[in-house]
Coordinates of C-alpha atoms and ligand atoms in Angstrom, one line a residue:
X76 CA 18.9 0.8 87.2
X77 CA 16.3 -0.4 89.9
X78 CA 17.3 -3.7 91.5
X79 CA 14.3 -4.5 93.0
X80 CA 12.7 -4.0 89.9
X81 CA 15.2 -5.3 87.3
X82 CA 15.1 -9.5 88.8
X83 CA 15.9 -12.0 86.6
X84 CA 12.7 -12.8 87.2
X85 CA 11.3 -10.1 85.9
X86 CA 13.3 -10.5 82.7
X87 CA 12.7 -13.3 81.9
X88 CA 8.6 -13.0 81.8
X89 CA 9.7 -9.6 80.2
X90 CA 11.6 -11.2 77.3
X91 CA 8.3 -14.2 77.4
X92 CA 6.3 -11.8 76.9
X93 CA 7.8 -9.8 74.3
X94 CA 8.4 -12.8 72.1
X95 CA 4.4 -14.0 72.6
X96 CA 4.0 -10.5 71.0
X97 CA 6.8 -10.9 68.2
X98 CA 5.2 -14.5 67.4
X99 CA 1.5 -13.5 67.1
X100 CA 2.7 -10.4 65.3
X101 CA 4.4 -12.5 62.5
X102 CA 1.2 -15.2 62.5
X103 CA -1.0 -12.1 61.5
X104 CA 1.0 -11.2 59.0
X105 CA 1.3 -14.1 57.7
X106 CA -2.4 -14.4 57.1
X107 CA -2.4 -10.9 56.0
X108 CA -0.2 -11.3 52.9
X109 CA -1.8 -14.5 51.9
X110 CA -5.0 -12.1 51.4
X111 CA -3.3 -9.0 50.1
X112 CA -4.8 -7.9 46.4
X113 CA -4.5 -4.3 46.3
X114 CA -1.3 -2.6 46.1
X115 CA 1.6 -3.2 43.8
X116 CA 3.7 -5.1 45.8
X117 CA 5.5 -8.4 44.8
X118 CA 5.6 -10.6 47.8
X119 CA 7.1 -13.6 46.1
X120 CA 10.7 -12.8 47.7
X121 CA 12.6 -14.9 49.8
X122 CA 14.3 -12.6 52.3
X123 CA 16.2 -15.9 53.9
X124 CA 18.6 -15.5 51.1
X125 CA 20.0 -12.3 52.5
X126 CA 19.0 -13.2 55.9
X127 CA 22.5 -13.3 57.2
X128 CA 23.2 -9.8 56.7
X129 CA 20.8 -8.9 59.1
X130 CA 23.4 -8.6 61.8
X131 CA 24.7 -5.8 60.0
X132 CA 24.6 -2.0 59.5
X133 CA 25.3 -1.7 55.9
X134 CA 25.1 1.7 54.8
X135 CA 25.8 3.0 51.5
X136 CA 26.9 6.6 53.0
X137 CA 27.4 9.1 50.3
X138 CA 27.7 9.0 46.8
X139 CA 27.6 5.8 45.0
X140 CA 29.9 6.3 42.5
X141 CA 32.6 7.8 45.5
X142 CA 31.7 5.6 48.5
X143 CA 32.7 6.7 52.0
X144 CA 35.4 5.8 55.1
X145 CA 32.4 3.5 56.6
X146 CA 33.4 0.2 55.1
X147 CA 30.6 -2.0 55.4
X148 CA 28.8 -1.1 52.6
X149 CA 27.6 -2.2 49.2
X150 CA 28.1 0.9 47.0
X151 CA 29.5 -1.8 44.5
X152 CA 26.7 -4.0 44.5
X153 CA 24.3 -0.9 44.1
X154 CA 26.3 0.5 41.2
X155 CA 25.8 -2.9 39.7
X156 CA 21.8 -2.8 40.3
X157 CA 21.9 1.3 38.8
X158 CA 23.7 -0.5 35.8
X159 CA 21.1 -3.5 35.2
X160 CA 18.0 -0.6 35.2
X161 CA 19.6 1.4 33.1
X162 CA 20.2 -1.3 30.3
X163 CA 16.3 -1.9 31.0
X164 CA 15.4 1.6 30.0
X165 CA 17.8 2.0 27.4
X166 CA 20.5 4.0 28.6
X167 CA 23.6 4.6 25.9
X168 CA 26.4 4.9 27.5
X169 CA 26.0 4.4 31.5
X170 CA 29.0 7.0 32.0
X171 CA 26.4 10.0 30.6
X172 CA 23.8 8.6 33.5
X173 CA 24.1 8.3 37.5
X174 CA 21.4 6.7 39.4
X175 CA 20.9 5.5 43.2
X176 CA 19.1 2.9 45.3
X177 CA 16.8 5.3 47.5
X178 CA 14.0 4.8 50.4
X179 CA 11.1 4.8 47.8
X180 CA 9.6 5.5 44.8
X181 CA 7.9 8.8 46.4
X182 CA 12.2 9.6 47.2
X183 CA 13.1 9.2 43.8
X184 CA 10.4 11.7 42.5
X185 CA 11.5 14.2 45.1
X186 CA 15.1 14.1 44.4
X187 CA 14.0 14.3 40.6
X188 CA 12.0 17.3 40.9
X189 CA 15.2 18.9 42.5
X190 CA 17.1 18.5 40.2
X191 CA 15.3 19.4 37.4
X192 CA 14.6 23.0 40.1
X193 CA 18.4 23.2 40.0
X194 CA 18.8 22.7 36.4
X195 CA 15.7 25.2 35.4
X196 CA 15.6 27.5 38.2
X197 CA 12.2 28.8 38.3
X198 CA 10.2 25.9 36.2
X199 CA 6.6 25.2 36.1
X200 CA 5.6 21.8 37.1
X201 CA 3.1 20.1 34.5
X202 CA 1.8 16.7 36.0
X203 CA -1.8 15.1 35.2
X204 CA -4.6 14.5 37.8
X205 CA -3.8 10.9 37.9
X206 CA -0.3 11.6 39.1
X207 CA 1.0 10.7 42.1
X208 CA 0.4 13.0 45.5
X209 CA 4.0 12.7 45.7
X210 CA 4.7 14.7 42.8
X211 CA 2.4 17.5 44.2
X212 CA 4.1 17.1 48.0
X213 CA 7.7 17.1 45.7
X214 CA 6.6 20.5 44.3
X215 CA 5.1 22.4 47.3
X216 CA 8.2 21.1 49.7
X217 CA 10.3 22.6 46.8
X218 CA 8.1 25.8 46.2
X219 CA 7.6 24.9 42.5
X220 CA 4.7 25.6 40.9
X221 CA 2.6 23.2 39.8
X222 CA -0.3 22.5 36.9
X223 CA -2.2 19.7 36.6
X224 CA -3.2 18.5 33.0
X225 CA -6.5 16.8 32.5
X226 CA -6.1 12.6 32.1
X227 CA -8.7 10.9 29.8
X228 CA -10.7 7.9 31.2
X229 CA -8.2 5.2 30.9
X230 CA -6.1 7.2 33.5
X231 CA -3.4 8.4 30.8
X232 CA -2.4 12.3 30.4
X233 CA -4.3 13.5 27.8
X234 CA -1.6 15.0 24.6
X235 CA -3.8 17.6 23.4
X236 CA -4.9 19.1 26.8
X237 CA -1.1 19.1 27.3
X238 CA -0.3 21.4 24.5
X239 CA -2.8 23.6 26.0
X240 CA -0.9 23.9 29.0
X241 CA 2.5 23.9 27.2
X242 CA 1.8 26.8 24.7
X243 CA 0.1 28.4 27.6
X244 CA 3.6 28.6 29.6
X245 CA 5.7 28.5 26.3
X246 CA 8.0 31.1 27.8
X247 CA 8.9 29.8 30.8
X248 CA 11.2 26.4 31.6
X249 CA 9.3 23.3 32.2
X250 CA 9.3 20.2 34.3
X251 CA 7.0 17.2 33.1
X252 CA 6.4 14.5 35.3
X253 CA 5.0 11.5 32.9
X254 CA 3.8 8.2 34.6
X255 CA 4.2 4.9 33.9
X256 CA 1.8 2.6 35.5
X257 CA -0.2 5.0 37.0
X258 CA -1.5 4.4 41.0
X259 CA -5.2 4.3 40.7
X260 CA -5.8 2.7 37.2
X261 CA -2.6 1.4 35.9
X262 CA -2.6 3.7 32.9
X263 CA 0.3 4.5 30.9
X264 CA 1.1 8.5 29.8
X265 CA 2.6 8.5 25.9
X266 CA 5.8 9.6 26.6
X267 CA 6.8 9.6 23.2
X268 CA 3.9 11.9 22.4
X269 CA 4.6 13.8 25.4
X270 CA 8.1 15.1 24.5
X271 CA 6.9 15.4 21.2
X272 CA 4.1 18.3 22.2
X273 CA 7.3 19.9 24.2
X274 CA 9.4 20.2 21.0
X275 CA 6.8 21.2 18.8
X276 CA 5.5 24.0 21.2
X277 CA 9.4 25.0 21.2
X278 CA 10.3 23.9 24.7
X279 CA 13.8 22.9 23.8
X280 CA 15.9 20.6 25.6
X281 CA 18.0 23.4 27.8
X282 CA 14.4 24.6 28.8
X283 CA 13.1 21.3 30.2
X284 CA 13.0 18.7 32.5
X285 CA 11.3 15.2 31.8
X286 CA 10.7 12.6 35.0
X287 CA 9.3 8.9 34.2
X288 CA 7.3 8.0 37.5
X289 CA 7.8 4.6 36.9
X290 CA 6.8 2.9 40.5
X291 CA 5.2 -0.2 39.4
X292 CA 5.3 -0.4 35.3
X293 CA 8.8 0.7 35.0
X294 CA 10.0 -2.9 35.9
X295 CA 7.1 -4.3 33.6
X296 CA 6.6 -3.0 30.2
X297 CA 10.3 -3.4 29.3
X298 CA 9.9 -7.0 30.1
X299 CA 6.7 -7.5 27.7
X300 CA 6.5 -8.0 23.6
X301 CA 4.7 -6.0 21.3
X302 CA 5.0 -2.7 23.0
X303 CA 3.9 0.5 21.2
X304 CA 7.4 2.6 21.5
X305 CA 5.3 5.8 23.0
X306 CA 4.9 3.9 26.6
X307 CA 8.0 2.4 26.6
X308 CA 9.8 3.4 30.0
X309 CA 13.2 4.6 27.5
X310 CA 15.8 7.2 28.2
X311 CA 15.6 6.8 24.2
X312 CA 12.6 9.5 24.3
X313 CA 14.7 12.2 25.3
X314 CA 13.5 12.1 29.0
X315 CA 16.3 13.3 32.2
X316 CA 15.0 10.7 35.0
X317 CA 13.3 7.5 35.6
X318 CA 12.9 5.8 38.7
X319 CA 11.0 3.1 40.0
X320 CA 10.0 1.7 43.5
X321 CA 12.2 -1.4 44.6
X322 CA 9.0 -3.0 46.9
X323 CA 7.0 -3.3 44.1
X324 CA 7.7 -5.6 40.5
X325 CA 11.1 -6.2 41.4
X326 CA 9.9 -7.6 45.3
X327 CA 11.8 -6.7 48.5
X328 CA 11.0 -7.1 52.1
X329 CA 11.5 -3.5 52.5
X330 CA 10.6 0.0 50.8
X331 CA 12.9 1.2 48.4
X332 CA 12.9 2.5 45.2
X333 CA 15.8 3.8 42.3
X334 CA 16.2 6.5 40.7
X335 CA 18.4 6.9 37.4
X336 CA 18.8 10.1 35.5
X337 CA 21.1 12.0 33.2
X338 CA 24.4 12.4 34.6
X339 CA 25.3 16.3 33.6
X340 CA 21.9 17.1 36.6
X341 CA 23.8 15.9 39.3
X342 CA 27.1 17.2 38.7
X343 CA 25.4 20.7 39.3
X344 CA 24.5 20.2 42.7
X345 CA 27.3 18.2 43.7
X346 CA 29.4 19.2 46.5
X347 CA 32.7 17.6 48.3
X348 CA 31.8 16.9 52.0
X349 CA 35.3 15.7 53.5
X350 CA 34.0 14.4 56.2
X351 CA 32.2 11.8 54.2
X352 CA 34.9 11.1 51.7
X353 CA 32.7 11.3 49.3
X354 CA 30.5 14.0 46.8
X355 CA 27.0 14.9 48.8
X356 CA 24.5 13.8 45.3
X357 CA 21.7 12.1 47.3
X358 CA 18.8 13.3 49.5
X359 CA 20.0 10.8 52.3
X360 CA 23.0 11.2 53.8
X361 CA 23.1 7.6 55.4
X362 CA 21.2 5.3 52.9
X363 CA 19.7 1.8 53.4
X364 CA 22.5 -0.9 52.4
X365 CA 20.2 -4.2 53.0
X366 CA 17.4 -2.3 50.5
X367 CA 20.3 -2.6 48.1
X368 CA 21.4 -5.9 48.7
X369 CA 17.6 -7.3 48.4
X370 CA 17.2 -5.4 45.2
X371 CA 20.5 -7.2 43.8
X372 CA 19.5 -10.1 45.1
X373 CA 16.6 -10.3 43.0
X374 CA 17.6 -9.0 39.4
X375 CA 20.9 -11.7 39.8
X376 CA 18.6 -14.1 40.4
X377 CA 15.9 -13.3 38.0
X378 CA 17.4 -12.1 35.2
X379 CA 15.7 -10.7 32.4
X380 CA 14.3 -14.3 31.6
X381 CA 12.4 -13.8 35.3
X382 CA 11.9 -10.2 34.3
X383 CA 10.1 -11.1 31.5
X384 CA 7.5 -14.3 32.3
X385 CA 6.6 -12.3 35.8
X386 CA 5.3 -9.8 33.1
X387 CA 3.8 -12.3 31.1
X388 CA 1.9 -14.4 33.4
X389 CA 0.7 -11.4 35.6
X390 CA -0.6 -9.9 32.3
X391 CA -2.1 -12.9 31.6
X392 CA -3.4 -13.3 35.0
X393 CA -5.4 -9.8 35.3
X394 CA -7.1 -10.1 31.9
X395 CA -8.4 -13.4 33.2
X396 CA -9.8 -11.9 36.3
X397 CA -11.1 -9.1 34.4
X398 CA -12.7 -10.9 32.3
X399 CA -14.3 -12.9 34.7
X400 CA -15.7 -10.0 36.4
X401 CA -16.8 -8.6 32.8
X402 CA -18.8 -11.7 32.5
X403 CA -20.4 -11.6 35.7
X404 CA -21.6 -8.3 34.5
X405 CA -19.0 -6.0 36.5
X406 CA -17.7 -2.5 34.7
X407 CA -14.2 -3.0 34.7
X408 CA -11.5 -1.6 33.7
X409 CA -8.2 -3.0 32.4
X410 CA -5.7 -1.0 30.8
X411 CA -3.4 -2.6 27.6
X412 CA -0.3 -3.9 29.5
X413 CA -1.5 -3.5 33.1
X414 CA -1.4 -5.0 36.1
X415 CA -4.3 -3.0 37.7
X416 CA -8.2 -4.3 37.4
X417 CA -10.3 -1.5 38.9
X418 CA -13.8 -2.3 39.3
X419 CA -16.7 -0.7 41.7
X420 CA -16.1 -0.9 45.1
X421 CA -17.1 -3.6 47.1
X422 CA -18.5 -3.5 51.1
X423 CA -16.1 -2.6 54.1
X424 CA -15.6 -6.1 54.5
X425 CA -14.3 -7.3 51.7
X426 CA -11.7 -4.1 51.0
X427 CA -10.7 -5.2 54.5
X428 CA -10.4 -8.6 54.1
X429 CA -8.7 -8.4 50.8
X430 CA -6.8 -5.0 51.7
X431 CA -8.0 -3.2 48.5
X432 CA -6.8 0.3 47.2
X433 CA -10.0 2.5 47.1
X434 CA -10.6 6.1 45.4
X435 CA -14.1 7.1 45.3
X436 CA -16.5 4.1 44.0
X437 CA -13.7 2.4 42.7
X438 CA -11.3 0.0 44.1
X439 CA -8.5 -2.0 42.3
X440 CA -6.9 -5.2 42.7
X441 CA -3.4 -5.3 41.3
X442 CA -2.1 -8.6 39.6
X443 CA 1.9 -9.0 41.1
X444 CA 3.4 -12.6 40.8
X445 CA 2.5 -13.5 44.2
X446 CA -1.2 -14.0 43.2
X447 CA -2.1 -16.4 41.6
X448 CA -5.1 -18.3 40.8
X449 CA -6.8 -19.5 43.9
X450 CA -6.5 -16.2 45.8
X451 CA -8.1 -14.8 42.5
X452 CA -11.3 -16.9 42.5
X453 CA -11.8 -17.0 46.0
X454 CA -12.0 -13.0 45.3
X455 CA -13.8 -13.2 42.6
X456 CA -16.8 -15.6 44.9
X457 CA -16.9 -13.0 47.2
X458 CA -17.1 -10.1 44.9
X459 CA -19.7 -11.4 42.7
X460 CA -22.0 -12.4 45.5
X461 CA -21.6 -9.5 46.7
X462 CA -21.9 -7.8 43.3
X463 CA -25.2 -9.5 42.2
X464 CA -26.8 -9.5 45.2
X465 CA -26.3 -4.8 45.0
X466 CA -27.4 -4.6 41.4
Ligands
LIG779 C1 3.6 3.6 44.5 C2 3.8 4.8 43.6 C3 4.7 5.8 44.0 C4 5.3 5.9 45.3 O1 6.3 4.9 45.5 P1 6.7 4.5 47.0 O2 7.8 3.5 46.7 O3 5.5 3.8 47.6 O4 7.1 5.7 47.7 C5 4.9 6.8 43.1 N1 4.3 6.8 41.9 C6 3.4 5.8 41.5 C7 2.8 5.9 40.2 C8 3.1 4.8 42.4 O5 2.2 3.8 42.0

């Protein structure tokens, strides 16, 4: 260490200035996510309610189901969070499933798309052009082949453009990765239809692999009434894996995401490592224990009562704003169920200001519980100022 260099007076306008930076850092922010409208992210959490954990290193080493010797960890907690999902989409008997709290929702898709490579060994990937890029990424880190399947205009996969495809490959194995909420335009693939075009083309069940990408929805339509059965996020369709982002409906103050899928695809890869004590199932070998912890945290305390009227009033909340902007005489579009209002993209300044997700002319607002009427309309004055003054 330098003396000369290393006063206490050095370290003290060291430590000054370092805390300036950390205060004006969190004043930002705090501006920043009173004007965030365009990703799916549900800001209404209160991270003090786990904030005394954060002198911790919790981490969920290994397996859930097995643990490790590091004992500060929630493995418990996160086997009771795999549980709740898995009543949510439908799961039978929990002992035929396993599922994980991971880093994301982009992690769950990756590990997904291994296993189903593990269970298949040389499957073709079917995905649609609305798909996540992490699905594509999953299948060229993996070296699976992928083909995309045309969507229609609302965003959703489109079932006879799928038996195409299918029948086209009928004699190989095949992965389909079906999306639930889907980024862009909120759009919900037919699962139900889906599997159905598998089994009538003959792709029997030994010969494919099914993944739910259920980032955002997966945590919404099982919350909402009146739900045609085909979009319904259900292990009830036949399907091997769901998995959902942890940041996004359910609302954590970090990324993180889980992943649940049939039980019988992870005892294949499955493999002892001693020095963990425990079975070597997940992508991570150290894995985030405060993601967990904030996760449970929020389905205890929500329940399926909170579950539900976040759906609800979010619903109810983007077909008001899109409605609005209909009337001002903006093309919009507002899927059946969704979150997501995409509408023609406004000037620099206002995807700036309100942080908007943009593809091509379009840009979308998404509707999560933390916004709420007045950040709405104080869009929607901007927007259609801007709006009337272009056309
Ligand atoms: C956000 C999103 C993802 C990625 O999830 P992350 O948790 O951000 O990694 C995957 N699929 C869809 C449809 C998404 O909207």
């Amino acid at each position: 260490m330098n003396a000369t260099y290393d006063t206490v007076a050095h370290n003290v306008s060291k430590h000054d200035a370092i805390a300036a930076k950390l205060d004006g850092l969190h004043n930002t922010f705090a501006g920043r996510r009173a004007n965030h409208l365009g990703y799916p992210y549900n800001l209404e959490f209160d991270a003090e309610l786990i904030s005394q954990f954060a002198k911790f290193l919790i981490n969920n080493l290994g397996d859930p189901y097995v643990g490790s010797h590091y004992a500060t960890e929630v493995c418990g907690l996160e086997r009771e969070v795999v549980d709740w999902v898995m009543r949510v989409w439908d799961c039978a008997d929990p002992e035929e499933y396993w599922g994980a709290v991971g880093a994301s929702g982009t992690e769950g898709n990756l590990w997904a798309m291994y296993l189903a490579r593990e269970t298949l060994g040389d499957p073709v990937l079917i995905h649609s052009t609305e798909a996540h890029y992490s699905l594509p990424k999953a299948a060229k880190i993996l070296r699976i082949e992928a083909l995309t399947c045309q969507a229609d205009d609302s965003g959703a996969i489109c079932p006879g453009a799928l038996r195409e495809i299918v029948h086209a490959n009928r004699h190989r194995c095949v992965i389909l990765a079906l999306t639930c909420g889907t980024t862009m335009k909120g759009a919900h693939d037919d699962i139900g239809a889906c599997v159905n075009v598998l089994a009538r083309v003959g792709i029997d069940p030994s010969r494919r692999f099914v993944h739910v990408d259920g980032a955002l929805n997966a945590m919404v339509l099982p919350f909402v009434d009146g739900l045609p059965s085909g979009i319904r996020p259900s292990f009830r369709h036949g399907v091997d894996s769901i998995s959902t982002s942890g940041h996004k409906m359910i609302g954590t103050p970090m990324p993180c995401g889980v992943l649940v899928v049939r039980r019988k695809h992870v005892r294949r890869v499955a493999s002892t490592v001693s020095y963990l004590r425990s079975d070597d199932t997940t992508l991570m070998g150290s894995r985030n224990g405060h993601a967990v912890l904030a996760i449970w945290n929020r389905l205890m305390r929500l329940g399926i009562a909170g579950f539900r009227h976040n759906a609800r009033i979010c619903i109810e909340r983007a077909e008001g704003f899109a409605k609005a902007l209909c009337s001002a005489g903006v093309p919009v579009l507002l899927n059946p169920y969704s979150l997501t209002v995409v509408f023609p993209k406004p000037s620099d300044r206002t995807v700036t200001e309100y942080q908007l997700a943009c593809h091509g002319n379009c840009a979308h607002a998404i509707v999560m519980p933390n916004v709420k009427a007045d950040l709405i309309d104080r869009f929607l004055g901007d927007y259609t100022a801007e709006f009337s003054c272009k056309f």
